[in-house]
Tab-separated table of C-alpha atoms and ligand atoms in Angstrom:
chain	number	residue	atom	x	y	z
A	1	UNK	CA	75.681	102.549	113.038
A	2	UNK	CA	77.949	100.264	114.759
A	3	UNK	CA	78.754	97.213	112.408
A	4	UNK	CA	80.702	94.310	112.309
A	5	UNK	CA	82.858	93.990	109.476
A	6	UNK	CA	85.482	91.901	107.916
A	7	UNK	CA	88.351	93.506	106.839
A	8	UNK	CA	90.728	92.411	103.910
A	9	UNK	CA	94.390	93.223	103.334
A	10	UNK	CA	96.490	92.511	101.177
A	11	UNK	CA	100.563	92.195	100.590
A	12	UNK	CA	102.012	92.971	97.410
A	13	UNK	CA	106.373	91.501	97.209
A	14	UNK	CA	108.578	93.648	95.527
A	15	UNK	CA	107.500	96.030	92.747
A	16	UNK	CA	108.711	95.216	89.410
A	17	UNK	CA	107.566	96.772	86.047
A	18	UNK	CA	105.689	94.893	84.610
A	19	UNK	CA	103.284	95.457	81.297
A	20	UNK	CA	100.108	93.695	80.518
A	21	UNK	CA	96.888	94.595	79.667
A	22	UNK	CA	94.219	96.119	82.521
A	23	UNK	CA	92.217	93.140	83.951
A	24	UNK	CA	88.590	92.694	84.538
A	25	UNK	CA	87.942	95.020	87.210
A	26	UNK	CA	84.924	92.628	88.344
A	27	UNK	CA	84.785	91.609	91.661
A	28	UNK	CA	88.747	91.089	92.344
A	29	UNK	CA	91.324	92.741	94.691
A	30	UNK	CA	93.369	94.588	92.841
A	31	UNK	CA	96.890	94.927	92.031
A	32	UNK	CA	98.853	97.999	90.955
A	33	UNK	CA	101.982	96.774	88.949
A	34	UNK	CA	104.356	99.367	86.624
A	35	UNK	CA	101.210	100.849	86.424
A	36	UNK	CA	99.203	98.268	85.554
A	37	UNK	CA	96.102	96.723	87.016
A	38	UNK	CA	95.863	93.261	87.547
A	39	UNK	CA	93.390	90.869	89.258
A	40	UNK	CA	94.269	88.698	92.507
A	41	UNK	CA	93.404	85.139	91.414
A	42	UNK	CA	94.587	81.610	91.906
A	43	UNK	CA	95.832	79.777	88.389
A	44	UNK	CA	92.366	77.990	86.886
A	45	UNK	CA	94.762	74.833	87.332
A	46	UNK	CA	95.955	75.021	90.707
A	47	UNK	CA	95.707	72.313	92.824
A	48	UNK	CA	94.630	74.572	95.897
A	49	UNK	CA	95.369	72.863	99.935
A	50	UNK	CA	94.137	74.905	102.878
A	51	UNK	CA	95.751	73.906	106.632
A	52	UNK	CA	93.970	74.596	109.718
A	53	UNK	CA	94.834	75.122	113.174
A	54	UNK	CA	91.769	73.812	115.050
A	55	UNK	CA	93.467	75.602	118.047
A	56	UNK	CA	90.655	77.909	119.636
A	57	UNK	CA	90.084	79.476	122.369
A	58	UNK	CA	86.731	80.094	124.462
A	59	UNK	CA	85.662	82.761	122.053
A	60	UNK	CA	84.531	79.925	120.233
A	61	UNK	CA	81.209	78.235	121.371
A	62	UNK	CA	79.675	75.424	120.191
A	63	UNK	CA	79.771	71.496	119.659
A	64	UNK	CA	80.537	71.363	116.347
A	65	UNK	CA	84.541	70.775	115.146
A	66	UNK	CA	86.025	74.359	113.697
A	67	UNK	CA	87.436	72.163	110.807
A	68	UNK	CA	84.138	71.298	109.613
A	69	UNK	CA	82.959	74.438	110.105
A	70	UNK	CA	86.105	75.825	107.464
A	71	UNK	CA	85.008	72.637	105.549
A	72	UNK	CA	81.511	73.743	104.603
A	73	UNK	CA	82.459	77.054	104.163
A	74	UNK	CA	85.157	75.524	101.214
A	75	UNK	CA	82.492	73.526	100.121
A	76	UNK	CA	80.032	76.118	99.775
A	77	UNK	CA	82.543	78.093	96.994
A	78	UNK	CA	83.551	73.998	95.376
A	79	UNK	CA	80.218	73.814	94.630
A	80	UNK	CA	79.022	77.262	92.912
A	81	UNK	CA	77.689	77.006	89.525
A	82	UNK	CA	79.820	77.153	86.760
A	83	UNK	CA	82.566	77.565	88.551
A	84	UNK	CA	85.630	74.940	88.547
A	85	UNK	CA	87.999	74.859	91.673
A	86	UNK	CA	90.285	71.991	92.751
A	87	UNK	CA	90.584	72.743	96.697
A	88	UNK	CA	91.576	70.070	99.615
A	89	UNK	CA	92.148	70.447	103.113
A	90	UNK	CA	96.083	69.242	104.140
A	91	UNK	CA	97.106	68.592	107.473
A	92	UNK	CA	96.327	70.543	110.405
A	93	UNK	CA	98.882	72.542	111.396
A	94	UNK	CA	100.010	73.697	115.128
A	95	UNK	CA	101.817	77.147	113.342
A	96	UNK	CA	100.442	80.986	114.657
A	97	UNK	CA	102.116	82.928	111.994
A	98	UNK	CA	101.267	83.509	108.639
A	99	UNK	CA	102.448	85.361	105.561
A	100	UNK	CA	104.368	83.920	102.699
A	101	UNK	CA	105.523	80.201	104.053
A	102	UNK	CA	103.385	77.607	102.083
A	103	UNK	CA	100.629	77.373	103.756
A	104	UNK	CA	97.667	78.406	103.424
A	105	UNK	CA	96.394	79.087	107.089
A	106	UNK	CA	93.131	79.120	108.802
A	107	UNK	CA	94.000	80.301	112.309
A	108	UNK	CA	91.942	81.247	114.956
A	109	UNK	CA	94.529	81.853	117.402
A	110	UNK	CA	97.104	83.985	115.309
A	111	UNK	CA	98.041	87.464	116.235
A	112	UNK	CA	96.396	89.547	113.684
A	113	UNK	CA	96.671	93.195	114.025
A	114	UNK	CA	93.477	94.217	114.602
A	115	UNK	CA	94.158	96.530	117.360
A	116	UNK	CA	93.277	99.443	115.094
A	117	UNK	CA	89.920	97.628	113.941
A	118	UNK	CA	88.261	96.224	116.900
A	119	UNK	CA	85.087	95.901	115.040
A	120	UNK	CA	87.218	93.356	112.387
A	121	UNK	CA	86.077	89.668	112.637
A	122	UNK	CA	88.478	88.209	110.706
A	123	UNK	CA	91.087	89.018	107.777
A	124	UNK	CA	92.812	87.398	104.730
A	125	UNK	CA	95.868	88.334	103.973
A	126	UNK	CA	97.228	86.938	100.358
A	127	UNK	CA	100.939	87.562	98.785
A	128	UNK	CA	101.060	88.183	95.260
A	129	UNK	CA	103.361	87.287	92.390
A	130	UNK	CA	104.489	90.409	90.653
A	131	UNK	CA	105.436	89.685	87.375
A	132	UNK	CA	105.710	86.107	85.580
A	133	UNK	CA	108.171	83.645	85.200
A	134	UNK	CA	109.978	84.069	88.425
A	135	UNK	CA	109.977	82.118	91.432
A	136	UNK	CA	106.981	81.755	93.299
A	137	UNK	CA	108.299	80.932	96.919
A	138	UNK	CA	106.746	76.904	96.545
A	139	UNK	CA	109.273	75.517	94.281
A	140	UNK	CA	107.564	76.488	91.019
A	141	UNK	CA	107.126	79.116	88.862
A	142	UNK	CA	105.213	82.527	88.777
A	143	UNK	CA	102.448	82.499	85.443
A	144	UNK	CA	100.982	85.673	85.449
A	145	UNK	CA	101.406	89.158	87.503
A	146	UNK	CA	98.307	89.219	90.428
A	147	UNK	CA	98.761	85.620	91.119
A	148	UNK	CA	97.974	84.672	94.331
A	149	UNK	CA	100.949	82.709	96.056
A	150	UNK	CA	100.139	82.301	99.450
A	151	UNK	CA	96.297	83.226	101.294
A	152	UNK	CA	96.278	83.061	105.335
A	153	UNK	CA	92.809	83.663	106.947
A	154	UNK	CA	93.117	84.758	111.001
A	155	UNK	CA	90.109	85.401	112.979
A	156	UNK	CA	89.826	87.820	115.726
A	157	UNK	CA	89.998	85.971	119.015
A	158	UNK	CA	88.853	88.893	120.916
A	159	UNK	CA	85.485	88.158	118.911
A	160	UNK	CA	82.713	85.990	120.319
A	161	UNK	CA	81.769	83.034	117.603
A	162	UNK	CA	79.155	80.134	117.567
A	163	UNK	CA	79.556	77.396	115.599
A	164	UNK	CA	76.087	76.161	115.651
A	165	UNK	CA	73.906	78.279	115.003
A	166	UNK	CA	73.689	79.555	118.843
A	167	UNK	CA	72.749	82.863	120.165
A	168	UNK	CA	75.347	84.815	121.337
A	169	UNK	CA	78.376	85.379	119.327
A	170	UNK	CA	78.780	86.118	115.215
A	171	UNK	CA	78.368	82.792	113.299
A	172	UNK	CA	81.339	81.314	111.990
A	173	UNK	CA	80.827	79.697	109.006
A	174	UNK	CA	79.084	83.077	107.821
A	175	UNK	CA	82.438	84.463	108.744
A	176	UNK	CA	84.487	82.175	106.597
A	177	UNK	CA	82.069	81.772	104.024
A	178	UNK	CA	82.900	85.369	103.018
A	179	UNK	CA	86.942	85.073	103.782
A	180	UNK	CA	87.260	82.077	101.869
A	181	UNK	CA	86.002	84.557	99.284
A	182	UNK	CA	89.059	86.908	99.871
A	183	UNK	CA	91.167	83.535	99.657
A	184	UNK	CA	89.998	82.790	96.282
A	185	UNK	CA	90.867	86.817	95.094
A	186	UNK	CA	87.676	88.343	95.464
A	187	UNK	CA	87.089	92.053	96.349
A	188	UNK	CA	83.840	93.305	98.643
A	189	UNK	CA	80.612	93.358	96.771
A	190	UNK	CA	78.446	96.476	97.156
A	191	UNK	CA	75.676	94.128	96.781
A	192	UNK	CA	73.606	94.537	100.111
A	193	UNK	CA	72.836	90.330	99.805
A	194	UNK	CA	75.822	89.746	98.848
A	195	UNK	CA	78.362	87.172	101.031
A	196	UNK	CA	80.814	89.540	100.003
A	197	UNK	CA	78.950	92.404	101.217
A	198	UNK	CA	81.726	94.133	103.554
A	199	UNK	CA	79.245	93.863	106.696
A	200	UNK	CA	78.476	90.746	108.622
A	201	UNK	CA	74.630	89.426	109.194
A	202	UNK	CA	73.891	87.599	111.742
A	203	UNK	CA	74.212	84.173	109.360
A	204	UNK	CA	74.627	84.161	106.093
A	205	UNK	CA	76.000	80.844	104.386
A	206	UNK	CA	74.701	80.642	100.566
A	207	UNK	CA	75.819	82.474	97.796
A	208	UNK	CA	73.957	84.445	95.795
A	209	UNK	CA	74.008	85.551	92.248
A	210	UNK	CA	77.016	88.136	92.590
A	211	UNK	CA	78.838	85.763	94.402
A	212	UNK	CA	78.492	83.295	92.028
A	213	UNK	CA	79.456	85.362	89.143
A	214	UNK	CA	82.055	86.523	90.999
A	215	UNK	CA	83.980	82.755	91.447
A	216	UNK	CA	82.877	81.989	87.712
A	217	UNK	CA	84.486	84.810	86.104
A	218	UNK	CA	87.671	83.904	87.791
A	219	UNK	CA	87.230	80.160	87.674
A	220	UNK	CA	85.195	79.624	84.743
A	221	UNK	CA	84.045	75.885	83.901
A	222	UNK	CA	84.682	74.685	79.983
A	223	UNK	CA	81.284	73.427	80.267
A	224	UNK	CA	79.144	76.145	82.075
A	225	UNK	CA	75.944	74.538	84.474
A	226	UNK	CA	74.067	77.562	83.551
A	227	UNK	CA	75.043	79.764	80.279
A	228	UNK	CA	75.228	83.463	81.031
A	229	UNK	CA	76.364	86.589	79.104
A	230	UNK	CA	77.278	90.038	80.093
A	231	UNK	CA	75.683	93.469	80.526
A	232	UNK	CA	78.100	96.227	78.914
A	233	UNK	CA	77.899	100.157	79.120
A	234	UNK	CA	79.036	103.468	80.381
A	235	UNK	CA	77.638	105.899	83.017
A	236	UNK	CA	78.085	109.169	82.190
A	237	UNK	CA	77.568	112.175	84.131
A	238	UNK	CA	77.493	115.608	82.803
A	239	UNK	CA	79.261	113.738	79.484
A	240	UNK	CA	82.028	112.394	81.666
A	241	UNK	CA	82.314	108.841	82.348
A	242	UNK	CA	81.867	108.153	85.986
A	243	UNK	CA	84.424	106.173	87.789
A	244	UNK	CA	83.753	103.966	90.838
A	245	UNK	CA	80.110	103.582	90.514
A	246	UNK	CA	78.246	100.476	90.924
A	247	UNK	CA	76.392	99.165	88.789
A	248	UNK	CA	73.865	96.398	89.342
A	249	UNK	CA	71.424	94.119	86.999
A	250	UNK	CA	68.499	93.598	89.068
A	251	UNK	CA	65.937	91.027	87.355
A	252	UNK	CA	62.767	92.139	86.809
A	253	UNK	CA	61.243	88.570	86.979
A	254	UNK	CA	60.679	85.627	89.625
A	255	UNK	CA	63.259	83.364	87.122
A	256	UNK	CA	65.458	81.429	89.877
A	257	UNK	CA	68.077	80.432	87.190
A	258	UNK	CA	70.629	78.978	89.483
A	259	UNK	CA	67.577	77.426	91.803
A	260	UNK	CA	69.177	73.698	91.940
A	261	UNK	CA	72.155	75.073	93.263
A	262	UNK	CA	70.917	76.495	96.700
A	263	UNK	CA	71.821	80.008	95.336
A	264	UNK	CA	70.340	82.815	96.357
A	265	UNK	CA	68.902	85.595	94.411
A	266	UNK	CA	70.219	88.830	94.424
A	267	UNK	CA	71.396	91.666	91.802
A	268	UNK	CA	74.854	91.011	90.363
A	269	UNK	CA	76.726	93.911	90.396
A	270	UNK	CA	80.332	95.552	88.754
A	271	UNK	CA	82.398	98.941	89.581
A	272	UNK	CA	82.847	101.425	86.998
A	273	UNK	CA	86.535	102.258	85.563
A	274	UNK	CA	87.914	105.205	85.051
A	275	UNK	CA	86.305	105.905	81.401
A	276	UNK	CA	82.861	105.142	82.902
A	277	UNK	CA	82.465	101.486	81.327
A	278	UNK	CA	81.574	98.352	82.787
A	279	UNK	CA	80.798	94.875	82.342
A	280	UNK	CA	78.102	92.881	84.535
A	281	UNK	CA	79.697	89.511	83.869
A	282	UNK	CA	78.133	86.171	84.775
A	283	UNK	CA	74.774	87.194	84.286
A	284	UNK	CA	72.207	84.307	83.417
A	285	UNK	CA	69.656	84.729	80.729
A	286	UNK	CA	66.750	87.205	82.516
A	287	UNK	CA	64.966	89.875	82.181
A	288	UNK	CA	67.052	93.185	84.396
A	289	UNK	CA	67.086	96.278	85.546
A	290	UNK	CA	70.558	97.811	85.567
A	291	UNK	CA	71.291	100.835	88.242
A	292	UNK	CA	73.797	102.542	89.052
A	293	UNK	CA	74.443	104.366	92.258
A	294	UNK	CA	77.255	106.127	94.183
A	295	UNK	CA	79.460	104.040	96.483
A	296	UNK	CA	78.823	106.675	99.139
A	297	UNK	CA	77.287	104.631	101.854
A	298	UNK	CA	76.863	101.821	103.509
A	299	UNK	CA	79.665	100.686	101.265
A	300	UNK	CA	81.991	103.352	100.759
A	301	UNK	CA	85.562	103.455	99.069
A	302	UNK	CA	87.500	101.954	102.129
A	303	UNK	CA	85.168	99.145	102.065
A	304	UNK	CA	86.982	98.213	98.008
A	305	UNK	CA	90.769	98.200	99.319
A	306	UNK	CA	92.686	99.345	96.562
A	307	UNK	CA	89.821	99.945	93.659
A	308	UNK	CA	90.618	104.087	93.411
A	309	UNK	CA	93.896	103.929	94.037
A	310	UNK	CA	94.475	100.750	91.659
A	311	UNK	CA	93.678	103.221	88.868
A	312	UNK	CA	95.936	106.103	89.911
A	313	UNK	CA	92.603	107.705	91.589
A	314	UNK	CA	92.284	108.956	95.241
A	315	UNK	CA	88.670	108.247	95.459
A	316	UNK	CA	85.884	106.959	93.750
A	317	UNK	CA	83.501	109.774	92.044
A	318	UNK	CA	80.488	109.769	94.597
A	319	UNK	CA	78.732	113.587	93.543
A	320	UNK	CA	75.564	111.769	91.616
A	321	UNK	CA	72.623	110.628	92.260
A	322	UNK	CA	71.371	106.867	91.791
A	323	UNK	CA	69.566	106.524	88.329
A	324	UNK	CA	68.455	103.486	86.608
A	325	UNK	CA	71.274	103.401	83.550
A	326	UNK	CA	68.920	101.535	81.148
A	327	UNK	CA	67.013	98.267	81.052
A	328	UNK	CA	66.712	95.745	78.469
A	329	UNK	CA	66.111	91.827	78.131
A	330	UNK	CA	68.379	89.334	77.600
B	1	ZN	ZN1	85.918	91.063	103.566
């Protein structure tokens, strides 16, 4: 099966050692610190700016401006459901490098390396603060270890894109719909609807219910649009807890909780750690199924950069077979 996918990277400064209790694992790339594991994420409070390069070259087709394009795709995460985000577009920018400068960069025209990954579309690369209280690179002030200081998004030129909707290239804002998602910290979803899902569709631009509890867990509102609650547990296997499984709460009814917000319906979904627990977080008051399944295809270990290894592991546990966990109401 030949797929498109995005790819995500990320680069981690200096390592320090630094203590502090294990993060969610939910949804988040991951950071291994002094042997600690913390989640990539922006400050609630920061006042977020994104530059673009409209530069583009033929690759692109299509009428409609790149920059609103990137706009909608913003707008599309601004506008989730309970979750609070204070983003603005700055002033285009002419610059074809990226890294840790300042900016944040949407470039279609940068040199990423995907030589090795033909099949990439498109990549975000963030740097990330590894302990607190230091400098951050912008003039301010490190708050936490996994802070994200700097988020670049580069597209693959050697990839054909539409920008309308057009037959014959990947669509765009589909594209960075899901990279804006790697901007704000999020890992890949094993959620097949997912916009995280590692593996482009054809177009995809709403979220759905993972993605949305996704954002919300890391960018909570005081005053949720939607109240929701989390699914706790352990999957065991043989008596051992399982680590690196997904686990999914799948509603069992034709509730469309999150229906004024042009969200899409789909399970929302969590990775096991290595004691077999996990929490389902963000999930709105339904009725669910809750399965869990080994990551052994079409989303496999390489697909969550960083999840095995982030807790000393050199794979996720795959040897089981899928099995509802339980079900209950909430
Ligand atoms: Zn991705």
């Amino acid at each position: 099966m030949n797929m498109r996918r995005f790819a995500i990277t990320s680069f981690v400064g200096a390592v320090l050692l630094v203590l502090a209790p294990a993060a969610s694992p939910h949804s988040n790339n991951l950071t291994l610190i002094g042997g600690a594991v913390h989640a990539d994420r922006w400050p609630q409070s920061a006042q977020l700016v994104w530059n673009i390069n409209p530069a583009h070259g033929p690759n692109i087709a299509g009428a409609r401006p790149v920059e609103d394009v990137v706009q909608a795709a913003f707008d599309t995460w601004t506008s989730a459901p309970n979750a609070a985000l204070n983003v603005t577009r700055g002033n285009d920018s002419a610059v074809t490098t990226f890294g840790m400068d300042g900016t944040n960069l949407i470039c279609f025209v940068c040199h990423g390396d995907f030589d090795s990954e033909p099949e990439t579309l498109a990549v975000t690369m963030t740097t990330v603060a590894t302990e607190a209280g230091v400098p951050d690179g912008n003039g301010g002030t490190t708050q936490f270890a996994g802070q994200i200081l700097d988020a670049d998004i580069i597209f693959n030129s050697a990839h054909d894109f539409t920008v309308d909707g057009s037959a014959g290239g990947q669509d765009l804002q589909t594209v960075a719909t899901h990279e804006i998602g790697h901007f704000f910290g999020l890992a890949h979803s094993a959620v097949v609807r997912a916009v995280m899902y590692p593996f482009a569709p054809p177009m995809q631009t709403r979220l759905s219910y993972d993605d949305v509890a996704a954002i919300s867990v890391n960018y909570g509102k005081a005053a949720p649009d939607i109240p929701t609650v989390s699914i706790a547990g352990t999957v065991r296997f043989g008596g051992a807890g399982v680590f690196g499984a997904h686990v999914f709460a799948d509603s069992t009814t034709s509730a469309e909780p999150f229906a004024a917000f042009n969200i899409r319906k789909s399970p929302i979904g969590a990775m096991t750690l290595p004691d077999g627990s996990y929490v389902i977080s963000g999930v709105p008051a339904d009725s669910y199924t809750v399965t869990a399944e080994p990551l052994d295809s079409p989303v496999v270990d390489s697909n969550l950069a960083g999840y095995a290894a982030a807790y000393g592991r050199s794979a996720m546990q795959t040897g089981f077979t899928t099995r509802w966990h339980y079900a209950r109401k909430k």
